[in-house]
Short mmCIF file of C-alpha atoms in Angstrom, two decimals:
data_model
loop_
_atom_site.label_atom_id
_atom_site.label_comp_id
_atom_site.label_asym_id
_atom_site.label_seq_id
_atom_site.Cartn_x
_atom_site.Cartn_y
_atom_site.Cartn_z
CA MET A 1 -33.83 73.44 -149.71
CA ILE A 2 -33.77 70.64 -147.71
CA THR A 3 -35.02 71.39 -144.38
CA LYS A 4 -33.17 70.47 -141.42
CA LYS A 5 -35.21 67.15 -139.60
CA LEU A 6 -37.51 68.08 -136.68
CA PRO A 7 -38.69 66.74 -133.76
CA THR A 8 -41.67 64.73 -133.87
CA ASN A 9 -43.95 66.17 -132.30
CA CYS A 10 -43.21 69.54 -134.37
CA ARG A 11 -43.50 67.33 -137.37
CA ILE A 12 -46.70 66.32 -136.79
CA ILE A 13 -47.86 70.37 -135.85
CA LEU A 14 -46.12 70.97 -139.70
CA LEU A 15 -47.88 68.31 -141.37
CA GLY A 16 -51.42 69.15 -139.70
CA LEU A 17 -50.45 73.25 -140.77
CA THR A 18 -49.61 71.67 -144.12
CA LEU A 19 -52.79 70.00 -144.67
CA SER A 20 -55.16 72.90 -143.25
CA LEU A 21 -53.51 76.31 -144.72
CA SER A 22 -56.12 77.29 -147.10
CA VAL A 23 -53.69 80.43 -148.58
CA PHE A 24 -50.24 81.02 -148.71
CA SER A 25 -47.92 83.54 -150.75
CA CYS A 26 -44.55 83.31 -151.49
CA THR A 27 -44.57 87.18 -150.24
CA ASN A 28 -46.17 85.86 -147.01
CA ASN A 29 -48.48 87.96 -147.69
CA SER A 30 -52.33 85.38 -147.47
CA GLU A 31 -55.08 87.21 -149.67
CA PRO A 32 -58.68 86.89 -147.71
CA ASP A 33 -61.38 85.38 -149.60
CA THR A 34 -63.38 87.94 -151.03
CA SER A 35 -66.00 88.65 -154.03
CA LEU A 36 -64.29 91.28 -155.00
CA PRO A 37 -64.38 91.41 -158.83
CA THR A 38 -60.49 92.22 -158.63
CA GLU A 39 -58.40 88.85 -157.81
CA SER A 40 -55.19 89.22 -159.55
CA SER A 41 -52.36 91.94 -159.09
CA ALA A 42 -51.30 91.08 -162.51
CA LYS A 43 -49.33 93.82 -164.13
CA ASN A 44 -47.55 94.70 -166.80
CA GLY A 45 -43.72 93.46 -166.57
CA VAL A 46 -44.33 91.73 -163.46
CA LEU A 47 -44.78 87.84 -164.31
CA THR A 48 -47.76 86.63 -161.74
CA LEU A 49 -48.78 83.18 -161.29
CA TRP A 50 -51.09 81.21 -159.17
CA TRP A 51 -49.81 77.66 -158.30
CA ASP A 52 -51.38 74.55 -156.41
CA LYS A 53 -50.23 74.69 -152.96
CA GLY A 54 -48.20 71.17 -152.08
CA PHE A 55 -49.13 68.61 -149.32
CA THR A 56 -45.64 69.14 -148.20
CA LEU A 57 -43.37 72.26 -147.56
CA GLU A 58 -40.65 70.55 -150.12
CA GLU A 59 -43.05 71.21 -152.82
CA ASP A 60 -43.86 74.78 -152.23
CA GLU A 61 -39.89 75.00 -151.53
CA ALA A 62 -39.34 73.63 -155.21
CA ILE A 63 -41.75 75.45 -157.14
CA GLN A 64 -39.94 79.21 -154.84
CA GLN A 65 -37.12 77.93 -155.64
CA VAL A 66 -37.43 77.65 -159.63
CA VAL A 67 -39.14 81.33 -159.86
CA LYS A 68 -36.23 82.47 -157.92
CA GLN A 69 -33.43 80.76 -159.94
CA TRP A 70 -35.65 81.91 -162.94
CA GLN A 71 -35.44 85.62 -161.96
CA GLN A 72 -31.82 85.76 -161.09
CA GLU A 73 -31.01 84.56 -164.69
CA THR A 74 -33.34 86.56 -166.67
CA GLY A 75 -33.24 89.46 -164.64
CA ASN A 76 -37.18 89.54 -165.04
CA LYS A 77 -39.91 89.69 -161.98
CA ALA A 78 -42.59 87.23 -160.53
CA GLU A 79 -44.60 87.11 -158.52
CA LEU A 80 -46.02 83.33 -157.12
CA SER A 81 -48.89 82.99 -155.01
CA LEU A 82 -49.88 79.46 -153.55
CA PHE A 83 -53.41 78.59 -152.81
CA SER A 84 -55.21 75.47 -151.75
CA ALA A 85 -56.69 73.50 -154.63
CA ASP A 86 -60.41 74.26 -154.20
CA GLU A 87 -59.86 77.95 -153.61
CA LEU A 88 -57.28 78.20 -156.31
CA SER A 89 -59.85 77.03 -159.00
CA LYS A 90 -62.53 79.70 -157.35
CA LYS A 91 -60.07 82.27 -157.94
CA THR A 92 -58.85 81.46 -160.97
CA GLN A 93 -62.86 81.52 -162.28
CA ARG A 94 -63.45 84.85 -160.35
CA ALA A 95 -60.34 86.23 -162.21
CA ILE A 96 -61.97 85.45 -165.50
CA ARG A 97 -64.88 86.51 -165.10
CA SER A 98 -63.33 90.09 -164.07
CA GLY A 99 -60.97 90.22 -166.70
CA ASN A 100 -57.87 90.56 -164.28
CA PRO A 101 -56.47 86.96 -164.25
CA PRO A 102 -52.98 86.05 -163.15
CA ASP A 103 -50.70 85.13 -166.05
CA ILE A 104 -50.06 81.28 -165.48
CA VAL A 105 -51.82 79.27 -163.13
CA MET A 106 -51.57 75.30 -162.24
CA SER A 107 -53.65 73.24 -160.71
CA ASN A 108 -53.45 69.53 -159.66
CA ASN A 109 -57.34 68.97 -159.26
CA ALA A 110 -60.22 70.84 -160.44
CA ASP A 111 -58.37 72.70 -163.08
CA ARG A 112 -57.00 69.97 -165.06
CA ILE A 113 -60.53 69.12 -165.54
CA LEU A 114 -61.48 72.67 -166.20
CA ASN A 115 -58.76 73.24 -168.41
CA PRO A 116 -60.60 71.75 -171.82
CA SER A 117 -63.77 73.82 -171.03
CA LEU A 118 -61.75 77.01 -170.72
CA ALA A 119 -59.93 76.56 -173.91
CA ARG A 120 -63.36 75.89 -175.62
CA GLU A 121 -64.71 79.03 -174.37
CA GLY A 122 -61.40 80.92 -175.82
CA LYS A 123 -60.11 81.81 -172.18
CA LEU A 124 -56.87 80.14 -172.57
CA ALA A 125 -54.26 81.41 -175.13
CA ASP A 126 -52.66 79.19 -177.73
CA VAL A 127 -49.19 77.41 -176.32
CA SER A 128 -48.27 75.49 -179.29
CA GLU A 129 -44.76 77.29 -179.21
CA VAL A 130 -43.95 76.52 -175.42
CA VAL A 131 -44.96 72.91 -176.27
CA GLN A 132 -42.93 72.71 -179.35
CA SER A 133 -39.83 73.54 -177.25
CA VAL A 134 -40.15 69.74 -175.73
CA LYS A 135 -42.31 68.05 -177.95
CA PRO A 136 -39.99 65.68 -179.39
CA PHE A 137 -39.59 64.26 -176.04
CA TYR A 138 -43.16 63.68 -175.07
CA SER A 139 -45.38 61.02 -176.30
CA ASP A 140 -48.26 61.34 -178.38
CA THR A 141 -50.55 60.51 -175.10
CA VAL A 142 -49.16 63.41 -173.34
CA LEU A 143 -49.79 65.52 -176.26
CA LYS A 144 -52.85 64.67 -176.75
CA SER A 145 -54.01 65.30 -173.32
CA ALA A 146 -53.18 69.09 -174.12
CA TYR A 147 -54.54 69.43 -177.29
CA PHE A 148 -58.12 71.20 -177.24
CA TYR A 149 -61.48 72.57 -179.15
CA ASN A 150 -61.52 76.54 -179.59
CA LYS A 151 -65.05 77.15 -180.40
CA LEU A 152 -64.09 80.96 -181.08
CA THR A 153 -61.09 79.56 -183.90
CA LYS A 154 -63.43 76.44 -184.10
CA LYS A 155 -59.89 74.66 -184.52
CA GLN A 156 -57.75 72.45 -181.99
CA SER A 157 -54.25 73.68 -181.03
CA TYR A 158 -52.42 73.24 -177.49
CA TYR A 159 -53.90 75.25 -175.14
CA ALA A 160 -52.26 73.93 -171.79
CA VAL A 161 -48.56 72.59 -171.10
CA PRO A 162 -48.32 69.29 -169.47
CA LEU A 163 -45.78 69.16 -166.80
CA HIS A 164 -46.16 65.81 -164.95
CA GLN A 165 -48.44 62.92 -164.57
CA SER A 166 -49.90 60.62 -161.86
CA ILE A 167 -51.89 57.62 -161.68
CA PRO A 168 -54.00 55.90 -158.95
CA TYR A 169 -52.58 53.84 -156.18
CA ILE A 170 -53.15 51.76 -152.82
CA PHE A 171 -51.69 52.88 -150.03
CA TYR A 172 -52.12 50.64 -146.60
CA TRP A 173 -50.56 50.17 -143.27
CA ARG A 174 -48.20 47.23 -143.29
CA ASP A 175 -48.60 47.20 -139.22
CA LEU A 176 -51.69 46.73 -139.33
CA LEU A 177 -51.44 43.61 -141.79
CA GLN A 178 -49.37 42.39 -139.07
CA GLU A 179 -51.67 42.95 -136.11
CA ALA A 180 -54.13 41.10 -138.23
CA GLY A 181 -51.17 38.25 -139.09
CA LYS A 182 -50.57 39.11 -142.73
CA SER A 183 -47.66 40.87 -144.51
CA GLU A 184 -47.94 42.60 -148.01
CA LYS A 185 -46.80 39.05 -149.29
CA ASP A 186 -50.39 37.71 -148.51
CA ILE A 187 -51.77 40.54 -150.61
CA PRO A 188 -53.65 38.44 -153.50
CA LYS A 189 -52.58 39.79 -157.05
CA ASP A 190 -56.71 38.27 -158.62
CA TRP A 191 -59.30 41.03 -158.42
CA ASN A 192 -61.77 39.35 -155.81
CA GLY A 193 -59.38 38.19 -153.81
CA PHE A 194 -57.85 41.34 -153.19
CA TRP A 195 -60.85 43.21 -152.02
CA GLU A 196 -61.73 40.24 -149.61
CA PHE A 197 -58.45 40.69 -148.38
CA TRP A 198 -59.20 44.08 -146.79
CA LYS A 199 -62.66 43.06 -145.46
CA GLN A 200 -60.91 40.10 -143.61
CA ILE A 201 -58.16 42.49 -142.14
CA GLN A 202 -61.02 44.49 -141.25
CA ASP A 203 -62.76 41.71 -139.31
CA THR A 204 -59.65 40.36 -138.07
CA LEU A 205 -58.98 43.79 -136.50
CA GLN A 206 -62.01 44.48 -134.81
CA THR A 207 -62.24 40.83 -133.46
CA LYS A 208 -58.86 41.11 -132.07
CA ASN A 209 -58.43 44.37 -130.97
CA ASN A 210 -61.72 45.44 -130.68
CA GLN A 211 -61.10 48.45 -132.96
CA LYS A 212 -63.27 50.40 -134.90
CA ILE A 213 -61.38 50.54 -138.26
CA TYR A 214 -62.22 50.21 -141.63
CA GLY A 215 -60.59 48.02 -144.54
CA LEU A 216 -61.55 49.84 -147.56
CA GLY A 217 -61.14 53.76 -147.52
CA LEU A 218 -63.06 54.27 -150.83
CA PRO A 219 -64.77 57.93 -151.70
CA LEU A 220 -68.54 57.89 -152.33
CA SER A 221 -68.77 61.80 -152.05
CA VAL A 222 -70.02 64.35 -154.68
CA GLY A 223 -67.35 66.75 -152.87
CA ALA A 224 -64.49 64.88 -153.71
CA GLY A 225 -62.76 64.62 -156.77
CA ASP A 226 -61.11 61.36 -155.46
CA THR A 227 -64.27 59.39 -156.53
CA PHE A 228 -65.07 59.83 -159.92
CA GLU A 229 -60.94 59.56 -159.92
CA VAL A 230 -61.34 55.88 -158.23
CA PHE A 231 -64.26 55.26 -159.67
CA GLU A 232 -62.94 56.00 -163.65
CA GLN A 233 -60.38 52.93 -162.66
CA ILE A 234 -63.58 50.72 -161.38
CA LEU A 235 -64.77 51.26 -164.71
CA GLU A 236 -61.40 50.86 -166.58
CA ALA A 237 -60.93 47.57 -164.80
CA HIS A 238 -64.44 46.06 -165.46
CA ASP A 239 -63.32 47.13 -169.39
CA VAL A 240 -66.85 50.01 -169.19
CA GLN A 241 -65.54 52.28 -172.17
CA ILE A 242 -67.74 55.41 -171.73
CA VAL A 243 -66.18 56.99 -174.71
CA ASP A 244 -64.80 55.38 -177.85
CA GLU A 245 -61.42 56.18 -179.38
CA ARG A 246 -63.05 58.71 -181.99
CA GLY A 247 -64.81 60.86 -179.02
CA ARG A 248 -68.07 59.32 -179.43
CA LEU A 249 -70.31 58.17 -176.27
CA ARG A 250 -71.00 54.80 -176.01
CA THR A 251 -73.50 55.21 -173.47
CA SER A 252 -76.32 54.05 -176.21
CA ASP A 253 -74.78 50.07 -176.06
CA PRO A 254 -76.78 47.87 -173.59
CA LYS A 255 -73.05 46.49 -172.67
CA VAL A 256 -72.23 49.84 -171.48
CA ARG A 257 -75.44 50.35 -168.85
CA GLN A 258 -75.22 46.89 -167.89
CA GLY A 259 -71.45 46.96 -166.92
CA LEU A 260 -71.73 50.50 -165.30
CA ILE A 261 -74.54 49.00 -163.05
CA HIS A 262 -72.40 46.57 -161.85
CA CYS A 263 -69.67 48.31 -161.06
CA ILE A 264 -71.90 51.05 -159.11
CA ALA A 265 -73.21 47.99 -157.57
CA TRP A 266 -69.73 46.54 -156.78
CA TYR A 267 -68.35 50.02 -155.29
CA THR A 268 -71.64 50.61 -153.20
CA LYS A 269 -71.91 47.28 -151.48
CA PHE A 270 -68.58 47.75 -149.58
CA TYR A 271 -69.96 50.81 -147.99
CA GLU A 272 -73.42 48.85 -147.44
CA GLN A 273 -71.84 46.29 -145.73
CA GLY A 274 -69.59 48.32 -143.37
CA TYR A 275 -66.32 47.70 -144.91
CA VAL A 276 -66.18 51.35 -145.56
CA PRO A 277 -66.67 54.45 -143.26
CA LYS A 278 -69.90 56.35 -142.94
CA ASP A 279 -68.48 59.69 -143.62
CA ALA A 280 -67.30 58.63 -146.79
CA VAL A 281 -70.57 59.93 -148.07
CA ASN A 282 -68.80 63.41 -146.77
CA TRP A 283 -65.02 63.53 -147.58
CA PHE A 284 -63.35 66.54 -149.68
CA ASN A 285 -60.50 65.68 -151.41
CA PRO A 286 -58.09 65.54 -148.47
CA ASP A 287 -59.91 63.15 -146.02
CA ASN A 288 -59.31 59.92 -147.55
CA ASN A 289 -55.55 60.67 -146.69
CA ARG A 290 -56.70 62.19 -143.15
CA SER A 291 -58.66 58.83 -142.63
CA LEU A 292 -55.41 56.95 -143.49
CA PHE A 293 -53.66 58.90 -141.41
CA ASN A 294 -55.28 58.58 -138.37
CA ARG A 295 -55.90 55.10 -138.84
CA HIS A 296 -59.10 54.80 -139.67
CA VAL A 297 -58.87 52.99 -142.43
CA VAL A 298 -56.16 50.31 -143.25
CA MET A 299 -56.12 51.25 -146.62
CA THR A 300 -57.24 54.16 -149.25
CA ALA A 301 -56.67 54.85 -153.29
CA ASN A 302 -55.23 57.93 -154.11
CA ASN A 303 -54.56 59.17 -157.24
CA SER A 304 -50.33 60.82 -156.67
CA LEU A 305 -48.01 60.11 -154.10
CA SER A 306 -48.65 62.70 -151.75
CA ILE A 307 -49.93 60.32 -148.79
CA PRO A 308 -46.12 59.05 -148.59
CA ALA A 309 -44.83 62.13 -149.35
CA ALA A 310 -46.62 64.30 -146.22
CA VAL A 311 -44.67 61.12 -144.12
CA ARG A 312 -41.07 61.27 -145.82
CA ARG A 313 -39.51 63.30 -143.04
CA ASN A 314 -40.82 60.10 -140.93
CA SER A 315 -38.00 57.42 -141.77
CA ASP A 316 -39.96 54.58 -139.91
CA VAL A 317 -43.23 55.61 -141.20
CA TYR A 318 -42.21 56.09 -144.63
CA PHE A 319 -39.84 52.93 -144.97
CA ASN A 320 -41.26 50.31 -142.68
CA LYS A 321 -45.31 51.34 -142.07
CA LEU A 322 -46.65 52.30 -144.85
CA GLY A 323 -47.19 50.19 -147.73
CA THR A 324 -47.92 51.48 -151.47
CA ILE A 325 -49.20 49.16 -154.00
CA GLY A 326 -50.64 48.71 -157.43
CA TYR A 327 -54.52 47.76 -158.28
CA PRO A 328 -55.16 43.78 -158.55
CA ASN A 329 -55.36 42.31 -162.08
CA LYS A 330 -58.35 42.67 -163.64
CA PRO A 331 -61.50 40.41 -163.20
CA ASN A 332 -60.41 38.97 -166.78
CA GLY A 333 -56.98 38.17 -165.05
CA LYS A 334 -55.54 40.53 -167.57
CA PRO A 335 -52.93 43.25 -165.82
CA MET A 336 -54.26 46.51 -164.96
CA ARG A 337 -54.35 49.30 -167.52
CA TYR A 338 -54.22 52.59 -165.27
CA VAL A 339 -56.30 55.92 -166.29
CA SER A 340 -53.43 58.83 -165.93
CA LEU A 341 -53.67 62.61 -164.91
CA ILE A 342 -51.62 64.76 -166.78
CA THR A 343 -51.10 68.16 -164.31
CA GLN A 344 -50.76 71.29 -166.75
CA ALA A 345 -50.28 74.66 -166.77
CA ILE A 346 -52.00 77.20 -168.70
CA ILE A 347 -51.83 81.40 -169.65
CA LEU A 348 -55.01 82.85 -169.38
CA THR A 349 -55.98 84.82 -172.69
CA GLU A 350 -56.25 88.02 -170.97
CA SER A 351 -52.66 87.28 -169.57
CA LYS A 352 -50.86 90.88 -169.72
CA ASN A 353 -47.59 89.60 -170.07
CA GLN A 354 -48.17 86.41 -172.05
CA ARG A 355 -44.53 86.56 -173.72
CA LEU A 356 -42.87 86.14 -170.32
CA ALA A 357 -45.49 83.38 -169.46
CA LYS A 358 -44.68 81.80 -172.61
CA ASP A 359 -40.79 82.02 -171.93
CA PHE A 360 -41.42 80.87 -168.20
CA LEU A 361 -42.69 77.54 -169.36
CA ILE A 362 -40.42 76.79 -172.14
CA TYR A 363 -37.72 77.49 -168.98
CA PHE A 364 -39.52 75.51 -166.24
CA ILE A 365 -40.46 72.34 -168.80
CA SER A 366 -37.04 72.14 -169.94
CA PRO A 367 -35.63 68.52 -168.80
CA GLU A 368 -33.09 69.71 -165.96
CA ILE A 369 -35.20 72.33 -164.39
CA MET A 370 -38.21 70.28 -164.81
CA GLY A 371 -36.05 66.80 -163.46
CA ASN A 372 -34.84 69.04 -160.73
CA TYR A 373 -37.96 70.20 -159.41
CA LEU A 374 -39.54 67.05 -159.47
CA LYS A 375 -37.09 65.23 -157.67
CA ALA A 376 -36.90 68.62 -154.96
CA ALA A 377 -40.86 68.33 -154.64
CA GLY A 378 -40.61 64.51 -153.24
CA GLY A 379 -41.08 62.69 -156.15
CA ARG A 380 -45.02 63.06 -155.56
CA PHE A 381 -45.54 63.23 -159.34
CA PHE A 382 -43.90 61.54 -162.29
CA PRO A 383 -42.57 62.71 -165.28
CA VAL A 384 -44.32 63.18 -168.91
CA HIS A 385 -40.65 63.92 -170.33
CA ASP A 386 -38.54 61.31 -171.68
CA LEU A 387 -35.38 62.60 -170.97
CA VAL A 388 -36.32 63.38 -167.27
CA TRP A 389 -37.27 59.83 -166.93
CA LYS A 390 -33.35 58.36 -167.44
CA ASP A 391 -32.74 59.59 -163.96
CA PRO A 392 -32.20 56.66 -162.04
CA PHE A 393 -33.98 58.36 -158.95
CA TRP A 394 -37.44 57.09 -160.58
CA THR A 395 -36.25 53.60 -160.35
CA ASN A 396 -34.57 53.30 -157.43
CA LYS A 397 -35.56 50.59 -155.33
CA LYS A 398 -34.10 51.98 -152.16
CA ASP A 399 -37.49 54.46 -151.96
CA PRO A 400 -40.64 51.50 -151.55
CA HIS A 401 -43.27 54.20 -152.83
CA ILE A 402 -41.57 55.61 -156.02
CA SER A 403 -39.99 52.51 -157.67
CA GLU A 404 -43.15 51.07 -157.36
CA GLY A 405 -45.62 53.98 -158.63
CA ALA A 406 -43.02 54.34 -161.30
CA LYS A 407 -43.59 50.67 -162.60
CA PRO A 408 -47.18 51.22 -164.62
CA LEU A 409 -45.69 54.13 -166.32
CA ILE A 410 -42.27 52.88 -167.36
CA MET A 411 -44.58 50.09 -168.86
CA LYS A 412 -47.20 52.30 -170.46
CA GLN A 413 -49.96 50.55 -168.78
CA THR A 414 -51.48 53.49 -168.72
CA ARG A 415 -54.50 55.55 -170.71
CA LEU A 416 -56.14 59.00 -170.61
CA LEU A 417 -59.18 60.13 -168.88
CA TYR A 418 -62.06 60.55 -171.71
CA ILE A 419 -61.44 64.14 -171.92
CA ALA A 420 -58.64 63.64 -174.40
CA GLN A 421 -60.94 61.84 -176.99
CA ASN A 422 -63.95 64.12 -176.52
CA SER A 423 -63.33 67.52 -173.59
CA SER A 424 -67.47 67.19 -173.11
CA TYR A 425 -65.90 64.58 -170.90
CA SER A 426 -64.87 67.25 -168.49
CA LYS A 427 -67.87 68.70 -167.68
CA VAL A 428 -69.24 64.95 -166.71
CA LEU A 429 -66.12 64.96 -164.10
CA MET A 430 -66.92 68.76 -163.23
CA LYS A 431 -70.01 67.70 -162.21
CA ASN A 432 -69.29 64.42 -160.45
CA VAL A 433 -71.60 62.32 -162.36
CA TRP A 434 -69.89 58.87 -160.64
CA GLY A 435 -70.31 60.83 -157.22
CA GLN A 436 -74.07 61.65 -157.42
CA ALA A 437 -74.19 58.16 -159.06
CA LEU A 438 -72.85 56.56 -156.08
CA ARG A 439 -74.61 58.70 -153.73
CA ARG A 440 -78.17 57.83 -154.80
CA VAL A 441 -77.17 54.41 -154.00
CA VAL A 442 -76.51 54.70 -150.51
CA ILE A 443 -78.35 57.60 -149.61
CA ASN A 444 -81.16 57.96 -151.49
CA ARG A 445 -81.55 54.22 -151.41
CA VAL A 446 -82.14 53.43 -154.98
CA SER A 447 -81.53 50.81 -157.19
CA PRO A 448 -78.05 50.60 -159.07
CA GLU A 449 -80.12 50.19 -162.34
CA GLU A 450 -81.83 53.38 -161.73
CA ALA A 451 -78.68 55.09 -160.76
CA ALA A 452 -76.83 54.08 -163.66
CA ASP A 453 -80.07 55.42 -165.90
CA LYS A 454 -79.79 58.97 -164.38
CA ALA A 455 -75.91 58.93 -164.51
CA ILE A 456 -76.56 57.98 -168.66
CA GLN A 457 -79.35 60.65 -169.03
CA GLN A 458 -76.92 63.30 -167.15
CA ILE A 459 -73.68 62.36 -169.54
CA ASN A 460 -75.95 61.89 -172.44
CA GLU A 461 -77.79 65.79 -172.02
CA ILE A 462 -73.63 67.18 -171.36
CA PHE A 463 -72.44 65.51 -174.57
CA ALA A 464 -75.58 67.00 -176.16
CA GLU A 465 -74.94 70.57 -174.90
CA TYR A 466 -71.51 70.56 -175.33
CA SER A 467 -69.80 68.05 -178.11
CA ASN A 468 -67.11 69.82 -180.06
CA PRO A 469 -68.78 70.36 -183.87
CA ILE A 470 -65.08 68.38 -185.21
#
């Protein structure tokens, strides 16, 4: 599974290919993007898996190895296909409409937001049997993330299998800080000081080196899930609670409205002041990563360790030049609480091989298999299984990115997206209401107040249409 070290120029080419490939199949058969009704090769007796293509070769090899090992140990047959995140979501929805879906789908991006809606519509199989196999080792938070409402059965159950999790981090170039006469030790812990620091770095570098570089890689586009993921963290920092613990919408609270106005104004001011790249309003999910890799920005926020994972083969960059840190303390001085995203696998209701699909997932989420998979994939994502956490791999300080990224999770400084309280919130994220609000301010030049009121109107309409009757 571990590939030989390649020369630098080859590594760069491979990295570019990894980030740009749209479709990859384990059988080396790339399926063209078509609108034909039949999208899946699912057939009785052969388990079909559609999986997110990884950011690195190691990620792809890790899931390929698990599938190969399962086939060898069980004698079953499986077909695994890897697709880019955007294509996987589109293909899955087309396959569902055609009535010929794959058996298992796993996406790190849109589909984990889409899952509650699919469950509500009765398009996901109940996977309680799978979850029960490791339930004692899942926290209540992890379990809650996969517990959805089905309007056909009028009850809640487990309709997704939690695999791993991620939280937002800040990634930056240590060597650029050094060029500006600073180091990571100078990065402030307080909220205002933290964000002003990156502005100062930009000013210093532009004055000293006359180079066009931006201090902050903050996404503001509608096309990137990163936008709502980062903005959700900003709302958490300011204690703006959109949905309460019982799943009730709080947008009618004047304090929530005022908090939303403040966060929109705070976020967009960096763009308006020239500290965020102009093209950030058009970014897609990989673009903030690319901006950092191309040294177009000094730092960026991202919701997994995909950035360090992508440069892991270059030891100088990984250990010396790239830095990973958490968010600063909240504006009120309290420690940050992180919004956790839990990646899930789903079995479609019309799967032709539900028994095989459940057997594979029970095998996959067992502590030994899952632990080996996450490590082989380079530690981009973190465990949700208590026994897997016991492996010293996750706390080894020799790895500056994984050990730093694990701290908030080990200390349980996390909360789930509001989808866990009310699945209607998935529609808020799918429509990227926050991206729309930010864009209105920086492109359409509306006030933060007007953008906040429009966002509240959209959220209210979504909840009126989709709220669960329980």
